[in-house]
CSV table of C-alpha atoms and ligand atoms in Angstrom, one decimal:
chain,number,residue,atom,x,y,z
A,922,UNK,CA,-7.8,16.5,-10.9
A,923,UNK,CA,-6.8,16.8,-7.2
A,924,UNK,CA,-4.1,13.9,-6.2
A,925,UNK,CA,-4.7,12.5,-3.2
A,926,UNK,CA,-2.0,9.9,-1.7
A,927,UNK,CA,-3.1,7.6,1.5
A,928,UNK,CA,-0.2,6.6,3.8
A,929,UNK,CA,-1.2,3.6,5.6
A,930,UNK,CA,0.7,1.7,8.0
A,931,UNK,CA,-0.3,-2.1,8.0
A,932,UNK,CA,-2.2,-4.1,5.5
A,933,UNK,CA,-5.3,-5.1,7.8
A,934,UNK,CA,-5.7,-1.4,8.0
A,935,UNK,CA,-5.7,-1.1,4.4
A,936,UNK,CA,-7.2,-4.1,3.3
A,937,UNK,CA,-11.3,-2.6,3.6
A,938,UNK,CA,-9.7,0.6,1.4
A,939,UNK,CA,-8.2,-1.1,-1.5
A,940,UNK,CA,-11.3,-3.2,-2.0
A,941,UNK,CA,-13.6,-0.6,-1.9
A,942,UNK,CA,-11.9,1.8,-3.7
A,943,UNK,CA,-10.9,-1.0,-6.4
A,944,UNK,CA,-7.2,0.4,-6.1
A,945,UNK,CA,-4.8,-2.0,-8.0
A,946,UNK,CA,-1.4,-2.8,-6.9
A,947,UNK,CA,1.9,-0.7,-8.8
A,948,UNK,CA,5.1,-0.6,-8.9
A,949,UNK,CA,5.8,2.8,-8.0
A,950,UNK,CA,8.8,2.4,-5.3
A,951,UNK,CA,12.0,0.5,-5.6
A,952,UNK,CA,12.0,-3.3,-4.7
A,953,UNK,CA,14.8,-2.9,-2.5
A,954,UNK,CA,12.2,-1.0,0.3
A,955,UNK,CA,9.5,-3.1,1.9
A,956,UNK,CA,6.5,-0.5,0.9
A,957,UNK,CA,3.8,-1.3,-1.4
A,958,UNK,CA,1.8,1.1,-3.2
A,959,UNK,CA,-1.8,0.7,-5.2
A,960,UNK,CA,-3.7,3.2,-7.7
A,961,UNK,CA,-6.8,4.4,-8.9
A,962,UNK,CA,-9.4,6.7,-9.3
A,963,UNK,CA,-12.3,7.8,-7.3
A,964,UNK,CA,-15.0,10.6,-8.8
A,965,UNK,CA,-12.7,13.2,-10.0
A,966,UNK,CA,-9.9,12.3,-7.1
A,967,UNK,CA,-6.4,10.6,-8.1
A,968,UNK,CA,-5.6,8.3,-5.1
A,969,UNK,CA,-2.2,6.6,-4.7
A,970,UNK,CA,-2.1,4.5,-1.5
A,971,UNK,CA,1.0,3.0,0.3
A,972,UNK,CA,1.5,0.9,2.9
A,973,UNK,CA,4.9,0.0,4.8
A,974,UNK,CA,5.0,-3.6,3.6
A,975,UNK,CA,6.7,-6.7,5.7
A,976,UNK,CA,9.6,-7.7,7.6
A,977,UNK,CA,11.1,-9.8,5.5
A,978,UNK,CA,12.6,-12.2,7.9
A,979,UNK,CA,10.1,-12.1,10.5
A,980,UNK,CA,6.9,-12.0,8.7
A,981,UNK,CA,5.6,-9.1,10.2
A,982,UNK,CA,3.7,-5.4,9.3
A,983,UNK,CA,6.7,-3.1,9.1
A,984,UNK,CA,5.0,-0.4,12.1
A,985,UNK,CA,6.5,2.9,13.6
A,986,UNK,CA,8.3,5.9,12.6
A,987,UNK,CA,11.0,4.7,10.4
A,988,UNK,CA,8.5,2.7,8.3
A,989,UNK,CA,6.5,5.6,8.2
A,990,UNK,CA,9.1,8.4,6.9
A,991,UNK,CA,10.4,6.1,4.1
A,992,UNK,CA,7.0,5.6,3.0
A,993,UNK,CA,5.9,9.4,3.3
A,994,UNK,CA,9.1,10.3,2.1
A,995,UNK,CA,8.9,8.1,-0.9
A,996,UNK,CA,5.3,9.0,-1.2
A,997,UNK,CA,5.4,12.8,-1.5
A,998,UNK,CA,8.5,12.5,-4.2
A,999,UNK,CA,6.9,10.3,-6.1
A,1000,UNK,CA,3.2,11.5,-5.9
A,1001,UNK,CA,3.7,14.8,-5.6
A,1002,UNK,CA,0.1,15.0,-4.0
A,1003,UNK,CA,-2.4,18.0,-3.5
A,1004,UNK,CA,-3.2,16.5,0.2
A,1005,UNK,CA,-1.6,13.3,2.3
A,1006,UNK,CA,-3.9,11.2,4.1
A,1007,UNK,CA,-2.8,9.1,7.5
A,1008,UNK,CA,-5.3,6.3,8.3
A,1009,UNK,CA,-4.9,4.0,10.6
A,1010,UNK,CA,-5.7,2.6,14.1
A,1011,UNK,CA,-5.2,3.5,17.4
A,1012,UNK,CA,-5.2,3.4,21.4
A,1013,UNK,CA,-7.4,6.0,23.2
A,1014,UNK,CA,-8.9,6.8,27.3
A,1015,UNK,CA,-12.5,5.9,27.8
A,1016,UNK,CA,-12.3,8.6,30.7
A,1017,UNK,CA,-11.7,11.2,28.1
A,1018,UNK,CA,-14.6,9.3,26.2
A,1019,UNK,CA,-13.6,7.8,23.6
A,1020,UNK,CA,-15.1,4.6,22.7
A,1021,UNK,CA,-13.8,1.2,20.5
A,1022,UNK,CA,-14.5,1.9,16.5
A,1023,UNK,CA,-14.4,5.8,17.2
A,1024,UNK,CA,-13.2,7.6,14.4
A,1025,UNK,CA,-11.3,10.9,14.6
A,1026,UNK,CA,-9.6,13.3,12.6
A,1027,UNK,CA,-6.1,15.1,14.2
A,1028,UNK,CA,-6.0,19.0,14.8
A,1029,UNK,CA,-2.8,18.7,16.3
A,1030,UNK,CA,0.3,15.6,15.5
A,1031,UNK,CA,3.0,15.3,18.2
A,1032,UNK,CA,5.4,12.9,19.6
A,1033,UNK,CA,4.8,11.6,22.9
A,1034,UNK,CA,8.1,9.6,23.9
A,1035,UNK,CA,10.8,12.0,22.4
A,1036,UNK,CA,12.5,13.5,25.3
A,1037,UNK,CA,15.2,15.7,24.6
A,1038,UNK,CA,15.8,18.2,27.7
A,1039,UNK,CA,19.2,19.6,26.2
A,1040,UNK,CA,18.0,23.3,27.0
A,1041,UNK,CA,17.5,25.5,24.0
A,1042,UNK,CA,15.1,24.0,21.5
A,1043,UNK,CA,15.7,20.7,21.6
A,1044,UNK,CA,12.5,19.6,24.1
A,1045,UNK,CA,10.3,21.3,21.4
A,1046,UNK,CA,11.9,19.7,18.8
A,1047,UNK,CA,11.5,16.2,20.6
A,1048,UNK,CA,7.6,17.0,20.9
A,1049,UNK,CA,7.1,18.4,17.4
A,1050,UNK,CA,3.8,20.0,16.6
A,1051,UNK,CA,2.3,19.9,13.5
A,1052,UNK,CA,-1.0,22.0,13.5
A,1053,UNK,CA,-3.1,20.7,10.7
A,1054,UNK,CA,-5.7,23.9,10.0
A,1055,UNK,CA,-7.3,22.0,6.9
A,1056,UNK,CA,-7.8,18.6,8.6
A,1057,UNK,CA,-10.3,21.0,11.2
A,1058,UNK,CA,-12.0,22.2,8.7
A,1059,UNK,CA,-12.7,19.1,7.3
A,1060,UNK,CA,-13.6,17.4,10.8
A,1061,UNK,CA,-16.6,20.1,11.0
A,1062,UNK,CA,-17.8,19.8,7.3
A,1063,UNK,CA,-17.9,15.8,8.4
A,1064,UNK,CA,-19.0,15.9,12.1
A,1065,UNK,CA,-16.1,14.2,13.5
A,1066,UNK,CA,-14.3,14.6,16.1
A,1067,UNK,CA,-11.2,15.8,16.8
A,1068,UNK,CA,-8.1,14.6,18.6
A,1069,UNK,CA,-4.5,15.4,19.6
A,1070,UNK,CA,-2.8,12.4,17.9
A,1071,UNK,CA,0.4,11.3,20.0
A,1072,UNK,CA,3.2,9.1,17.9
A,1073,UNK,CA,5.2,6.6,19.6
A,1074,UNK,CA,6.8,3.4,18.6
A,1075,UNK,CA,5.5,1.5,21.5
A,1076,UNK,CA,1.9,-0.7,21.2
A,1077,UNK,CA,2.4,-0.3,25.4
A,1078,UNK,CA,3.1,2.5,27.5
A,1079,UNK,CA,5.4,3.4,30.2
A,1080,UNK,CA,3.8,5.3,33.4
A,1081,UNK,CA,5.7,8.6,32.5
A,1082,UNK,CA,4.7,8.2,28.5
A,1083,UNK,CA,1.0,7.6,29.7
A,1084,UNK,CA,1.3,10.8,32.3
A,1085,UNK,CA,2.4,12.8,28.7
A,1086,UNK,CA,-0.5,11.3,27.2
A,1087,UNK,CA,-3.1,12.3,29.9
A,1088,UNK,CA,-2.2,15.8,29.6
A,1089,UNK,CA,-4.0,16.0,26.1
A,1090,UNK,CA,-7.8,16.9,26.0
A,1091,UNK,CA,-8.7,14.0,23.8
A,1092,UNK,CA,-6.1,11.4,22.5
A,1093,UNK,CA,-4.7,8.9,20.0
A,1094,UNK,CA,-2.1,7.0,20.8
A,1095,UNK,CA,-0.1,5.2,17.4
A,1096,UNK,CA,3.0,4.9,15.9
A,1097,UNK,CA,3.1,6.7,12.6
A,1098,UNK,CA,1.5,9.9,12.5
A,1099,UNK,CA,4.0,12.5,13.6
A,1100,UNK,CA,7.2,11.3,11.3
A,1101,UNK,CA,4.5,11.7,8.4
A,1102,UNK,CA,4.0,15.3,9.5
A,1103,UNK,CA,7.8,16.1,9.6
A,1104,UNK,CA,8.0,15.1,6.1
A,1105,UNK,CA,4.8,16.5,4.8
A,1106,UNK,CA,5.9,20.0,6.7
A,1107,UNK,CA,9.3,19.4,3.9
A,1108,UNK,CA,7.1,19.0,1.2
A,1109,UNK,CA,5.0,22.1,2.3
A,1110,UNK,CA,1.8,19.4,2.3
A,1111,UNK,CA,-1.2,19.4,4.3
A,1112,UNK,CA,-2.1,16.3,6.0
A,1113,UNK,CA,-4.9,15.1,7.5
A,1114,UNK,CA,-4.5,12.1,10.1
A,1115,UNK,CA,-7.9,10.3,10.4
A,1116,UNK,CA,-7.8,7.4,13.1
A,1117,UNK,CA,-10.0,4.5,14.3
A,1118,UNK,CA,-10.0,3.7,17.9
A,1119,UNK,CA,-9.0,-0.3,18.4
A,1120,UNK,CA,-8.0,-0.4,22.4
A,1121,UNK,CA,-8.9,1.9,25.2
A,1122,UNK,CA,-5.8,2.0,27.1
A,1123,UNK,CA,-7.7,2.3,30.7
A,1124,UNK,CA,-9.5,-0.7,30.1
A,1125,UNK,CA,-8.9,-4.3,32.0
A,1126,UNK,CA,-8.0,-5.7,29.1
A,1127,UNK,CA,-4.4,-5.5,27.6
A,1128,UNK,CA,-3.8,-3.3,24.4
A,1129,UNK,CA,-2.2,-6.2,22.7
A,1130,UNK,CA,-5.8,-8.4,23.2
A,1131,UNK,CA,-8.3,-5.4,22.3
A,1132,UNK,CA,-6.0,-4.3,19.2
A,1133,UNK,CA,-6.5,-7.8,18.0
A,1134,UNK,CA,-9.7,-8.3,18.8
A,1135,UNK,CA,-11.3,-4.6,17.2
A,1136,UNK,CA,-8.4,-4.2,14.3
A,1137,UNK,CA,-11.3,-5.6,11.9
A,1138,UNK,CA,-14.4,-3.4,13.4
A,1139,UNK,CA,-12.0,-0.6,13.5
A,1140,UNK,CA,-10.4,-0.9,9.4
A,1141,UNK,CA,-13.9,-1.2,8.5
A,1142,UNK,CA,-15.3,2.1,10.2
A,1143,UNK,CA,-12.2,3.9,9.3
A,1144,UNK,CA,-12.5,2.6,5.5
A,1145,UNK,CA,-16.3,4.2,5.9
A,1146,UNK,CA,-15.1,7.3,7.3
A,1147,UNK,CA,-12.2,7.9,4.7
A,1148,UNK,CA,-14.6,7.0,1.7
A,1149,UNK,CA,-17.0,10.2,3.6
A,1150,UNK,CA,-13.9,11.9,3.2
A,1151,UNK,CA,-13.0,11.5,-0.1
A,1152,UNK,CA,-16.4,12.4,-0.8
A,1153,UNK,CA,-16.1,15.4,0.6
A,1154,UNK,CA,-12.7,16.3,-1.7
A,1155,UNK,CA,-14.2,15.1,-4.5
A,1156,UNK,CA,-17.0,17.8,-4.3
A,1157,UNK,CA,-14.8,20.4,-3.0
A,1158,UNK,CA,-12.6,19.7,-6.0
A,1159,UNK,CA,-15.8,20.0,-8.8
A,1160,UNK,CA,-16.8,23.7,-7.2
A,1161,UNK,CA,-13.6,24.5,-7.2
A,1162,UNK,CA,-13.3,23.6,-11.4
A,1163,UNK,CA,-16.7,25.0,-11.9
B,2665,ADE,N1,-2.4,1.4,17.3
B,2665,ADE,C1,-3.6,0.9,17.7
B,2665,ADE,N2,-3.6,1.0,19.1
B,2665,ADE,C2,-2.4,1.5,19.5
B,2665,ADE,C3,-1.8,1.9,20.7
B,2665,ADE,N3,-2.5,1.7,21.9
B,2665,ADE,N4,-0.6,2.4,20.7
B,2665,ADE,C4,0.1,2.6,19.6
B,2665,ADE,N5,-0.4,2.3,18.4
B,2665,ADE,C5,-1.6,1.8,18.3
């Protein structure tokens, strides 16, 4: 059976998975982190999820890069799985056309706001790039889109992190995506970010407003498009056992 773990960031994100994948809550990670993970089955797929929990003095979704790399880190030695997932939510351009609810799968996983011009390497490393060659394949067998997904841990964005952003063809801006890759790229994993457009970062409105106001719409199409996904493993994983 192929194992499949989901690494998703916040809880409202997750929420529309868990229910309609009937995934029950475990106790796969030590108490002492925030994360939480869930289980199931789905057709012939074993799907562990987990999401980076709460502040526990403020209340709050645990969101960002250090969130994310215990979770994927904690994820991948636990789960061992056959392929990571990434859902989540996201800020885009409407000039490069992207629209609220939009759903997209990542070719390429960078950072956006790691700036290390210390000469040798050290600017590449402060970008990363993580090519992810089965996510495109995937993204043609499902007819979506692809995108360059830029990490940051800022909802906002400066003027020289959005000039950055503007030089990619078609983005996603979030805050999780490229410390998964670094990890998954230890664990010699393929990943495959998928990511549902909430704000549209040229817009009048702020991000903070259009993130709160599309977070439902945009769970809800991402939950649709991940379940197509799945799909899509699950029969990939029967021809492959026949
Ligand atoms: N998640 C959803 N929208 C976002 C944005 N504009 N920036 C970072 N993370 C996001």
């Amino acid at each position: 059976m192929k194992r499949i773990t989901m690494i998703v960031a916040m809880k409202q994100e997750a929420a529309p998975l868990i229910e309609q994948l009937g995934l029950t809550e475990t106790s796969d990670i030590s108490p002492i982190l925030p994360c939480k993970t869930f289980a199931g089955q789905y057709k012939n797929l074993s799907i562990n999820l987990v999401i980076n929990g709460s502040d526990p003095l403020l209340g709050v979704e645990n969101v960002g890069t250090q969130p994310a790399t215990l979770a994927a880190h904690e994820a991948l030695r636990n789960f061992a799985p056959d392929l990571v997932i990434n859902a989540g939510t996201c800020g885009a351009f409407a000039e490069k056309g992207s629209k609220i609810g939009d759903v997209y799968i990542g070719e390429r996983i960078r950072f956006f706001d790691r700036r290390i011009p210390l000469g040798g390497n050290y600017e590449a490393y402060g970008h990363g790039n993580y090519r992810c060659e089965s996510a495109i394949e995937l993204a043609e067998q499902l007819g979506l889109p692809t995108s360059t997904v830029c990490t940051g841990n800022s909802l906002d964005m400066s003027p020289t992190d959005e000039a950055i952003l503007r030089e990619e063809e078609i983005v996603n801006k979030e805050m999780e995506a490229a410390a998964i890759a670094w990890i998954a790229s230890h664990y010699k994993t393929p990943l495959v970010a998928i990511k549902s457009v909430t704000d549209l970062m040229d817009s009048e409105h702020s991000t903070a407003d259009e993130f709160a106001a599309n977070l439902a719409l945009a769970s809800k199409n991402l939950q649709e498009e991940v379940l197509r996904l799945l799909d899509l493993l699950a029969l990939q994983s029967d021809t492959a056992a026949a």
